[in-house]
Tab-separated table of C-alpha atoms in Angstrom:
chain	number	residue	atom	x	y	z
A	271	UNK	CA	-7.012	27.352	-19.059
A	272	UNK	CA	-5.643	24.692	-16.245
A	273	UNK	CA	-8.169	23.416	-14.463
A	274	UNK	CA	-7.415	21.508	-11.627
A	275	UNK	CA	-9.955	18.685	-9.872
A	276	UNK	CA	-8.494	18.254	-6.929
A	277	UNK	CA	-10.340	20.453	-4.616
A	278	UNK	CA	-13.721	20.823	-6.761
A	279	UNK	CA	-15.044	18.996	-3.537
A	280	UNK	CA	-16.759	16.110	-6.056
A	281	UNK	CA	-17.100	13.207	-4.087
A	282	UNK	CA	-16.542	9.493	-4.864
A	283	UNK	CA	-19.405	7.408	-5.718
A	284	UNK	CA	-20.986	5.126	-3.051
A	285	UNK	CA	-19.964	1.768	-3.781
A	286	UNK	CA	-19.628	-1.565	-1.958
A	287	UNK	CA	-16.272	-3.278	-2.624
A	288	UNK	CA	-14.781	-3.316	0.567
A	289	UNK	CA	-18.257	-4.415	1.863
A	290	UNK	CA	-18.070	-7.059	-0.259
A	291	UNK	CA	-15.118	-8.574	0.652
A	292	UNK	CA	-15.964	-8.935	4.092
A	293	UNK	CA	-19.184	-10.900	3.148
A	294	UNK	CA	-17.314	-12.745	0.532
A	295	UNK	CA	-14.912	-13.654	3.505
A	296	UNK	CA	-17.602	-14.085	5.890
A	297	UNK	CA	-19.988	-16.735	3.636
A	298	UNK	CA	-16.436	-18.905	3.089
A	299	UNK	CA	-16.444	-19.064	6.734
A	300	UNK	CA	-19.642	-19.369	7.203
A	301	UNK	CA	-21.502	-20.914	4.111
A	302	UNK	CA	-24.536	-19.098	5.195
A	303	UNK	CA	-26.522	-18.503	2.290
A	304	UNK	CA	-27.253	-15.001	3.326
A	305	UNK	CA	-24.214	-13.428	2.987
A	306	UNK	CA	-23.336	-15.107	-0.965
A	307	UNK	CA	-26.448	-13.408	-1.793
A	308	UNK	CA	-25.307	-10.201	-0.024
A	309	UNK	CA	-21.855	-10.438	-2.148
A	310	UNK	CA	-23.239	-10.796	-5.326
A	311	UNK	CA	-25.827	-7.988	-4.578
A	312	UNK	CA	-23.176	-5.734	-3.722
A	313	UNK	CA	-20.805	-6.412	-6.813
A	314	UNK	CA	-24.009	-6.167	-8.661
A	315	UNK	CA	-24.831	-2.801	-7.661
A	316	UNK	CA	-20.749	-2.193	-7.825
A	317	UNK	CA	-21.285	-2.767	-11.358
A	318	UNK	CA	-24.093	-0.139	-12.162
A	319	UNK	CA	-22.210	2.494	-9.988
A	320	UNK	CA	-19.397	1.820	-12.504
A	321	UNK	CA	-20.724	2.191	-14.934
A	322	UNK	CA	-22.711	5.768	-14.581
A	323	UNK	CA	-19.566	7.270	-12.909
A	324	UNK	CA	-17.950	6.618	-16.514
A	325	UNK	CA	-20.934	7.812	-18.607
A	326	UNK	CA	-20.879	10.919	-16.157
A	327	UNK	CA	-17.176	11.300	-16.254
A	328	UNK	CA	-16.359	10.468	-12.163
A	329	UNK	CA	-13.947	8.723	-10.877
A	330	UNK	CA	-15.047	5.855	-8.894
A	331	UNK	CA	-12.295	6.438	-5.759
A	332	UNK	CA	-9.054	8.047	-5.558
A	333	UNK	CA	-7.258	4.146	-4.288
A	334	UNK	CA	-7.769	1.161	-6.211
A	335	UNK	CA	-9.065	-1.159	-3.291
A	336	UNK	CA	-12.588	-0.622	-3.673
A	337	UNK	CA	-12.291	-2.360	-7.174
A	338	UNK	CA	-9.396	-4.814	-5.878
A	339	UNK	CA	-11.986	-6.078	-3.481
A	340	UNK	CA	-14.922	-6.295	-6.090
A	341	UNK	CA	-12.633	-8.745	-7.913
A	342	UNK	CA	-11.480	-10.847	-4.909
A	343	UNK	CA	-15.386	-11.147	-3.070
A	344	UNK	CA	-16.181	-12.255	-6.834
A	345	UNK	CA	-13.063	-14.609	-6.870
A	346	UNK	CA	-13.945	-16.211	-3.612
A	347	UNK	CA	-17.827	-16.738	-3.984
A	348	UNK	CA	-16.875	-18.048	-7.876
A	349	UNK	CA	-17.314	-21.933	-6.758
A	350	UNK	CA	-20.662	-20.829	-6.035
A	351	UNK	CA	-22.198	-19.337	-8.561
A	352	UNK	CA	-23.397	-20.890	-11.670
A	353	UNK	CA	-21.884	-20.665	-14.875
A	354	UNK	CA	-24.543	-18.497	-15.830
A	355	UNK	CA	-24.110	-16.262	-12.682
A	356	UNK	CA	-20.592	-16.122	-12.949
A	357	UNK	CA	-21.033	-14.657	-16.435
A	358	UNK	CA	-23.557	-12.001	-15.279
A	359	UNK	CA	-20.566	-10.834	-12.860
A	360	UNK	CA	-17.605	-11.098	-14.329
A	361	UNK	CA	-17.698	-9.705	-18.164
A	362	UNK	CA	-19.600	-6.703	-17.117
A	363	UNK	CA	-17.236	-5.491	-14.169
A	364	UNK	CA	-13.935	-6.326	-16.335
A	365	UNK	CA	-15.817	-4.581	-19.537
A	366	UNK	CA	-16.389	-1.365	-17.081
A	367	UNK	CA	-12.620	-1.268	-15.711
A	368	UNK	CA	-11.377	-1.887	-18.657
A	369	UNK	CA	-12.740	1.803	-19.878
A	370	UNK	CA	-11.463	3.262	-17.082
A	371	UNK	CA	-8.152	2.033	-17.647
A	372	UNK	CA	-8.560	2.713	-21.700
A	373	UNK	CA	-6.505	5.919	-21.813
A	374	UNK	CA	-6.800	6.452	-25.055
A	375	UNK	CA	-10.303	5.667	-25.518
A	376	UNK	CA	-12.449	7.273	-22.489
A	377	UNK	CA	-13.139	10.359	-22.152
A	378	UNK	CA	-11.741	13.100	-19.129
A	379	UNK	CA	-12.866	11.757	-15.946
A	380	UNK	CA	-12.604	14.061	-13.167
A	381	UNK	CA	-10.170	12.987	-9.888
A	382	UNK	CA	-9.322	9.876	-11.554
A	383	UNK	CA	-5.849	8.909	-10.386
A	384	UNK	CA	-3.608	7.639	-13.066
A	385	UNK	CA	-0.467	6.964	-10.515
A	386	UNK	CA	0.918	3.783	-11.918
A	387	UNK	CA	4.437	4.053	-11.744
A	388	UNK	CA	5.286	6.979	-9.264
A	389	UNK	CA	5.431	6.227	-5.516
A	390	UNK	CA	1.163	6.538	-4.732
A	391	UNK	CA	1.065	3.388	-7.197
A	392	UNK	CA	-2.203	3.163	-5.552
A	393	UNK	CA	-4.246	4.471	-8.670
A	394	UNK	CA	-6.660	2.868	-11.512
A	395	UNK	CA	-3.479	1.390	-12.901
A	396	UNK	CA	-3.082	-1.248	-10.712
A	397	UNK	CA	-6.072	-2.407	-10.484
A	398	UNK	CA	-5.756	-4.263	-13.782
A	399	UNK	CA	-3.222	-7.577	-12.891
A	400	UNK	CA	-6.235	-8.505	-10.542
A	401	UNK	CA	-8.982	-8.113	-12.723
A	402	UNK	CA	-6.698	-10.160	-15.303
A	403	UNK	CA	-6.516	-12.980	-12.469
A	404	UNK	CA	-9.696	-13.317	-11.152
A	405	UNK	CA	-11.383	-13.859	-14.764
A	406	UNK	CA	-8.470	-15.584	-16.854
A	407	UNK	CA	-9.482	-19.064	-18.104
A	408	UNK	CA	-12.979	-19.146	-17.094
A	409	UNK	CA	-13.975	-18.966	-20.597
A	410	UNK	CA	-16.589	-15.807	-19.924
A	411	UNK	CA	-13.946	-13.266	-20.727
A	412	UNK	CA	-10.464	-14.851	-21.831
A	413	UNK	CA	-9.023	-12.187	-23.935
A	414	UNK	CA	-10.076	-9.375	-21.877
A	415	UNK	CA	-8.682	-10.705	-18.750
A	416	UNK	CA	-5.331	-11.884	-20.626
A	417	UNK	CA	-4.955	-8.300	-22.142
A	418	UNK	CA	-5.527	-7.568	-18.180
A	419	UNK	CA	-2.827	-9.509	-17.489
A	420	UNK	CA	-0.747	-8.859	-19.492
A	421	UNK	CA	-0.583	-4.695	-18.943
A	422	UNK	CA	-0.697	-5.404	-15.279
A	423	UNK	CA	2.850	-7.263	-15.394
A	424	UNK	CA	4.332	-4.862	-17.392
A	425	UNK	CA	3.178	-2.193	-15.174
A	426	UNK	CA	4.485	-3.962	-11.983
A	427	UNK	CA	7.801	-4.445	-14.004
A	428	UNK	CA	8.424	-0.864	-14.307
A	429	UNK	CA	7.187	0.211	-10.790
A	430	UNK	CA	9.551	-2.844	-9.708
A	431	UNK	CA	12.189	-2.158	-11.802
A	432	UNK	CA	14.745	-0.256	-9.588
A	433	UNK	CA	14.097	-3.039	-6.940
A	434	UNK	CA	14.964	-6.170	-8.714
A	435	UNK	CA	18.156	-7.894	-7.569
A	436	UNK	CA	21.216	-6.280	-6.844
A	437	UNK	CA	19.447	-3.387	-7.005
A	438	UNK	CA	17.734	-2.639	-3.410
A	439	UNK	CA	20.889	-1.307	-1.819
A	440	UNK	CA	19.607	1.498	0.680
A	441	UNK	CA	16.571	2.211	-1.414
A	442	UNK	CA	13.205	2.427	0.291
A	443	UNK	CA	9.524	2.154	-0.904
A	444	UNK	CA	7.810	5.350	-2.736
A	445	UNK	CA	7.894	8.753	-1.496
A	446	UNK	CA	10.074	10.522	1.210
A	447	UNK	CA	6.882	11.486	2.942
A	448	UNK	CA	6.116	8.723	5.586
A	449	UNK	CA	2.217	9.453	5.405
A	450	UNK	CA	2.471	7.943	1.765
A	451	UNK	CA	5.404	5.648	2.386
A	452	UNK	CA	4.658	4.632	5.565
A	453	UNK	CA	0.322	4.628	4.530
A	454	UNK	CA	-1.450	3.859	1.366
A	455	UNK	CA	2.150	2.551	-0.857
A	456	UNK	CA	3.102	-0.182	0.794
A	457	UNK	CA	-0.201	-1.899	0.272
A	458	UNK	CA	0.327	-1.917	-2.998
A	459	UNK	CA	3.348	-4.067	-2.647
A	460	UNK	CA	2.358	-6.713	-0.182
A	461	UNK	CA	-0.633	-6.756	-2.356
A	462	UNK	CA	1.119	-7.492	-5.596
A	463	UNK	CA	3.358	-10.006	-3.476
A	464	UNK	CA	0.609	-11.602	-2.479
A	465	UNK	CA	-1.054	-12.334	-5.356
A	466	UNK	CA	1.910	-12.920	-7.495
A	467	UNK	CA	2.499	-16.047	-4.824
A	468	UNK	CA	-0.847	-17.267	-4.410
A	469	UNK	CA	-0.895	-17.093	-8.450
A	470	UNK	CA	2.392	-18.839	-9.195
A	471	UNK	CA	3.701	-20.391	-5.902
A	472	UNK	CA	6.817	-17.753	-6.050
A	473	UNK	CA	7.552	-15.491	-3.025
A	474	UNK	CA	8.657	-12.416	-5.181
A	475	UNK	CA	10.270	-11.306	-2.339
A	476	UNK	CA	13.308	-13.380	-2.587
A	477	UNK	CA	14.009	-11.258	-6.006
A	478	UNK	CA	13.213	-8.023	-4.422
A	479	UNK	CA	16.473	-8.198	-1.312
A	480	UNK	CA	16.035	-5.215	1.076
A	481	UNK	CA	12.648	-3.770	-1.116
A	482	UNK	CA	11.576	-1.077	1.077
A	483	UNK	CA	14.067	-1.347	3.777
A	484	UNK	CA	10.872	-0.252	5.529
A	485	UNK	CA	12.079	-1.049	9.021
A	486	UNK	CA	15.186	0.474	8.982
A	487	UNK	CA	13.302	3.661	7.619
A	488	UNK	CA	11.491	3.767	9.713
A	489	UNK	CA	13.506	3.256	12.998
A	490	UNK	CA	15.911	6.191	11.721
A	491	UNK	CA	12.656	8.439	10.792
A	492	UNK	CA	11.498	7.457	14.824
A	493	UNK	CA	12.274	10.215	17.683
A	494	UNK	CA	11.182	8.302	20.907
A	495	UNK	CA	8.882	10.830	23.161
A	496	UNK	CA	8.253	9.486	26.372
A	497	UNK	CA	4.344	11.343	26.965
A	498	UNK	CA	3.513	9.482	23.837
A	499	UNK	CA	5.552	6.297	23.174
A	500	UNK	CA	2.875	5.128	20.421
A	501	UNK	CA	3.356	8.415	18.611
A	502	UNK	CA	6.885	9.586	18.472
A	503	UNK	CA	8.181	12.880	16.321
A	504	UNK	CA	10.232	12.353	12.949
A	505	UNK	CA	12.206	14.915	11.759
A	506	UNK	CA	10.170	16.616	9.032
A	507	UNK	CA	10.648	15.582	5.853
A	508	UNK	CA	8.215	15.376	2.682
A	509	UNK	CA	4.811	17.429	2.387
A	510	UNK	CA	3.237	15.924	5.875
A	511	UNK	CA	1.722	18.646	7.889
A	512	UNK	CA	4.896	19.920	9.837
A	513	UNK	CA	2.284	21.308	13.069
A	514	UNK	CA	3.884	18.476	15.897
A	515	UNK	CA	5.571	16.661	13.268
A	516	UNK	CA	4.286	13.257	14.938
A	517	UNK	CA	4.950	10.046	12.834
A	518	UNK	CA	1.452	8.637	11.823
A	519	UNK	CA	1.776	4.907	13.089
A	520	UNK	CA	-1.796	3.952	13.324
A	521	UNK	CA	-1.755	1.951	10.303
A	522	UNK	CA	1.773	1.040	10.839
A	523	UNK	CA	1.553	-1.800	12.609
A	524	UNK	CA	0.006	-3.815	9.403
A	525	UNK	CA	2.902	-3.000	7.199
A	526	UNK	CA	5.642	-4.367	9.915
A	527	UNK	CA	3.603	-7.795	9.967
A	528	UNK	CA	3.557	-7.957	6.313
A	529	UNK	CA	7.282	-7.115	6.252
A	530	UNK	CA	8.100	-9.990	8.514
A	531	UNK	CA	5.531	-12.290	6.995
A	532	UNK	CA	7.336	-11.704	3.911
A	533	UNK	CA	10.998	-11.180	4.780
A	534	UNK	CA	11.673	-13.083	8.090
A	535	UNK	CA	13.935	-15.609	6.342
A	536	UNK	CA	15.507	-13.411	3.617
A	537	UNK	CA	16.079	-10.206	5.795
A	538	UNK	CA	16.245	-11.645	9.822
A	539	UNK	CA	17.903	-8.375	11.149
A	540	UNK	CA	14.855	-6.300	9.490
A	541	UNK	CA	12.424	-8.462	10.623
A	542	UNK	CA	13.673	-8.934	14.096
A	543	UNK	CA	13.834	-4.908	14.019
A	544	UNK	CA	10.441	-4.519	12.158
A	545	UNK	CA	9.157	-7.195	15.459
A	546	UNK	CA	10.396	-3.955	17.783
A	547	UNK	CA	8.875	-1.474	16.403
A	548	UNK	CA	5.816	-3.263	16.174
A	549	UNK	CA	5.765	-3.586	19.995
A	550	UNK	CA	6.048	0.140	20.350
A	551	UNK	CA	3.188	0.628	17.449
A	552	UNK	CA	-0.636	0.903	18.863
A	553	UNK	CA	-2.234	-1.852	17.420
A	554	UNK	CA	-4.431	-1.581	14.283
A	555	UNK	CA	-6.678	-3.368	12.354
A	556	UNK	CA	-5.967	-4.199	8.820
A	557	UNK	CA	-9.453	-4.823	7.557
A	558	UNK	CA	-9.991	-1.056	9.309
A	559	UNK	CA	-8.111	-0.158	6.315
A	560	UNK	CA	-10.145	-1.517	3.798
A	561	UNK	CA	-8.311	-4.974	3.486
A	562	UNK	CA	-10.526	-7.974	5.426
A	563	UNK	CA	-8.260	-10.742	4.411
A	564	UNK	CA	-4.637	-9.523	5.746
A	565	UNK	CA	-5.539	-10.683	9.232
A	566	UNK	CA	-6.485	-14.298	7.582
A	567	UNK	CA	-3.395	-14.221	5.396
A	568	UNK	CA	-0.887	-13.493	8.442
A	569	UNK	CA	-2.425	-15.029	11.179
A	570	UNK	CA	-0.764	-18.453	11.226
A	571	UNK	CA	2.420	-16.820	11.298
A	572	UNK	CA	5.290	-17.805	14.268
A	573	UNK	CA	6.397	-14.457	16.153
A	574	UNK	CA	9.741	-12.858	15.226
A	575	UNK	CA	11.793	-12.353	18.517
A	576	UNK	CA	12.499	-8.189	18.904
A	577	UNK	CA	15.293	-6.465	19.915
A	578	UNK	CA	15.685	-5.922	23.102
A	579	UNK	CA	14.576	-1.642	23.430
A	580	UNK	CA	17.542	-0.702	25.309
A	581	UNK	CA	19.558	-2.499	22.655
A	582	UNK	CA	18.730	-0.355	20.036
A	583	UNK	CA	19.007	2.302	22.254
A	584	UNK	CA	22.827	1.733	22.807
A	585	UNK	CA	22.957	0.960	18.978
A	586	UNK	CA	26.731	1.814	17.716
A	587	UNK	CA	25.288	2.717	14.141
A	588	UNK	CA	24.746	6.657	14.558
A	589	UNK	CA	24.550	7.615	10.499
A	590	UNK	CA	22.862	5.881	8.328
A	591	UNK	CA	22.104	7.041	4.179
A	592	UNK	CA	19.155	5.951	2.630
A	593	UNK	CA	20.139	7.027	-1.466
A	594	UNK	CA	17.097	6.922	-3.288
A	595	UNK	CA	15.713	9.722	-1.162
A	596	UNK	CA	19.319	11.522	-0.633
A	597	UNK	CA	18.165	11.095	3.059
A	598	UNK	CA	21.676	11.164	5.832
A	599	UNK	CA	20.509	10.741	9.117
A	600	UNK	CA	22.640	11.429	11.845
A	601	UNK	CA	22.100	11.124	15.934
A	602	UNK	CA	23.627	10.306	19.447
A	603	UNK	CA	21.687	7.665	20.118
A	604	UNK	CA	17.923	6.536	20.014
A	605	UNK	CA	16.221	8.108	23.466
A	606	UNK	CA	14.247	10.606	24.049
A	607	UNK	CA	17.361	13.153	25.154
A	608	UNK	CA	19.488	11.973	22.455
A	609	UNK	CA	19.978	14.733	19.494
A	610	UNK	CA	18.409	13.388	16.255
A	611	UNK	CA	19.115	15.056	12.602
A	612	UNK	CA	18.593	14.268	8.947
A	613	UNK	CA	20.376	16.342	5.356
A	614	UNK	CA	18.007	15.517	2.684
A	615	UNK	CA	20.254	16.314	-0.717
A	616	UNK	CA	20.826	14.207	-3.764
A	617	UNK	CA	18.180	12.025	-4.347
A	618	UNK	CA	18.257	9.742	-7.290
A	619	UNK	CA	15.252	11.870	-9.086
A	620	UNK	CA	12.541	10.295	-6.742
A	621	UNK	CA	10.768	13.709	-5.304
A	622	UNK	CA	7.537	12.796	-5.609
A	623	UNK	CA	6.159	14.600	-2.269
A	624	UNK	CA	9.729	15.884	-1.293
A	625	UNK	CA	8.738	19.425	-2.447
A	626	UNK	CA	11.864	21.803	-0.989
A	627	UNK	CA	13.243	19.523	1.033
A	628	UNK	CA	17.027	19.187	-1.132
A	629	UNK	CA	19.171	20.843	0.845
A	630	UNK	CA	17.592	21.699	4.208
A	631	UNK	CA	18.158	20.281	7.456
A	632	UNK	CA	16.562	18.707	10.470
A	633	UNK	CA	18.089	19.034	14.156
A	634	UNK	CA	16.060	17.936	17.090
A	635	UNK	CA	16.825	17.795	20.582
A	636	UNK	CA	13.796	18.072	23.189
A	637	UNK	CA	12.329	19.856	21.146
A	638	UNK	CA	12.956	21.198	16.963
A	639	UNK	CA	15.863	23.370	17.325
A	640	UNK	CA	16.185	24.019	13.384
């Protein structure tokens, strides 16, 4: 018998990563005594909940930042914290994630996500590259965090591996869904890029040309409705509910500033578009979102001069294909009485959350008029 656990309506465990971040920020800022303790509390009690979600066979949470953030509070309290402390923290919490990333070894754990390399590469695979850097050569847990290390870049090799020079072309990030492409997947990336520069110096980036094409996506996936400029229609596409069909764009507004951050010199067109779009997006809090140090990471950056609206409006470009998702859209313009429509067909095998869509079509004009 299949049994699924999607809907068994099990809950995740209470935990404290995200909490503990944001007091691992706030004692750097602060050096207030109060909130170290408060950190190492938290990953503390992280720690226990870990561990008797495994020994009762529960996932700890569906997205990896929750453990992403245990390792980075511990990371920035580590100068500290005793040897002795750092010991207590450390080898325990990579010794716990460790089993839950032991496929062979643990047992069935109910709505754990195992989505490494398919576009929600949000799951308990990724979780390990950061758990590899925020222990390796502190001499508590060497060969643990270098076996860490060492799966996490191989499985950031695969899940890069279509996107590596030469290779972008008119691909885009994850799934042809915006709620997961355009939500939860992208901060995977600008995660991973990142670390990977704060760890070697590198802006991955400038190996990855046109990753994502995010902006461009987006701006094709973007039917302008003047009652609601902040939240226009897209035409349909992917498993989001199809009631108003209304692009979600309150956590888009992070993603854009982490595409510029990243791309501004390597992609100026993009970013300069991504800028526009970002003007039309209702502003949003990243650490709302779970991640407290994106506002710290992109605050000292210069603004990116937009396009002018009525620019892109005018825009000559009126088809654009995007391959990896076999999207063509087509339209007369980019206003709100301008006719909008997209043929989904021939993908290059990435349907992950495109259900029926090969084959269909999208026309909008006013209103959805097929």
């Amino acid at each position: 018998q299949v049994v699924s656990w999607v809907h068994t309506g099990i809950p995740n465990i209470r935990e404290w990563g995200n909490e503990a971040a944001q007091c691992a920020l706030a004692w750097r800022f602060t050096g207030k005594a109060e909130y170290l303790a408060k950190t190492r509390a938290m990953i503390k009690a992280n720690v226990k909940g870990y561990n008797e979600a495994y020994e009762n066979r529960r996932a700890i949470n569906w997205y990896a930042q929750t453990r992403i953030n245990t390792l980075a509070a511990y990371d920035w309290i580590y100068e500290a914290l005793t040897p002795t402390e750092r010991r207590e923290l450390i080898v325990p919490l990579l010794e716990i994630l460790n089993k839950f990333l032991d496929k062979k070894g643990r047992p069935r754990i109910r709505r754990l996500n195992d989505d490494a390399l398919t576009p929600g590469s949000y799951g308990e695979p990724t979780i390990d590259i950061y758990a590899g850097l925020a222990a390796y050569g502190d001499g508590d847990a060497d060969a643990l965090a270098e076996k860490l290390l060492k799966s996490g870049h191989a499985t950031y090799q695969r899940l890069l591996a279509p996107f590596w020079d030469g290779k972008g072309g008119e691909r885009c990030l994850g799934s042809a869904t915006p709620g997961y492409s355009l939500g939860s997947v992208p901060h995977c990336f600008f995660n991973f890029l990142h670390a990977w520069l704060a760890a070697t110096g590198e802006n991955l980036a400038e190996r990855l040309p046109g990753y994502m094409n995010m902006p461009a996506w987006t701006w094709w996936l973007w039917i302008p409705d003047p009652d609601k400029p902040s939240l226009p229609f897209f035409p349909g596409c992917g498993d989001d509910q199809h009631v108003e069909n209304r692009l979600r764009t309150g956590g888009l507004a992070v993603h854009l500033r982490q595409y510029i951050h990243f791309y501004r010199e390597l992609d100026p067109k993009g970013a300069r578009l991504a800028a526009t779009l970002l003007g039309l997006c209702p502003k949003s809090d990243p650490a709302a979102f779970g991640w407290p140090a994106i506002p710290f990471l992109l605050a000292a950056d210069e603004p990116v001069e937009p396009y002018p609206v009525e620019e892109l409006a005018n825009a000559s470009e009126l088809a654009r294909h995007f391959g990896n998702f076999g999207h063509v859209f087509m339209r007369s313009g980019w206003r709100p009485d301008s006719t909008y429509a997209l043929f989904p067909a021939g993908s290059d095998g990435r349907d992950c959350h495109k259900q029926y869509d090969e084959g269909s079509f999208v026309i909008y004009k006013h209103d959805f008029l097929a």
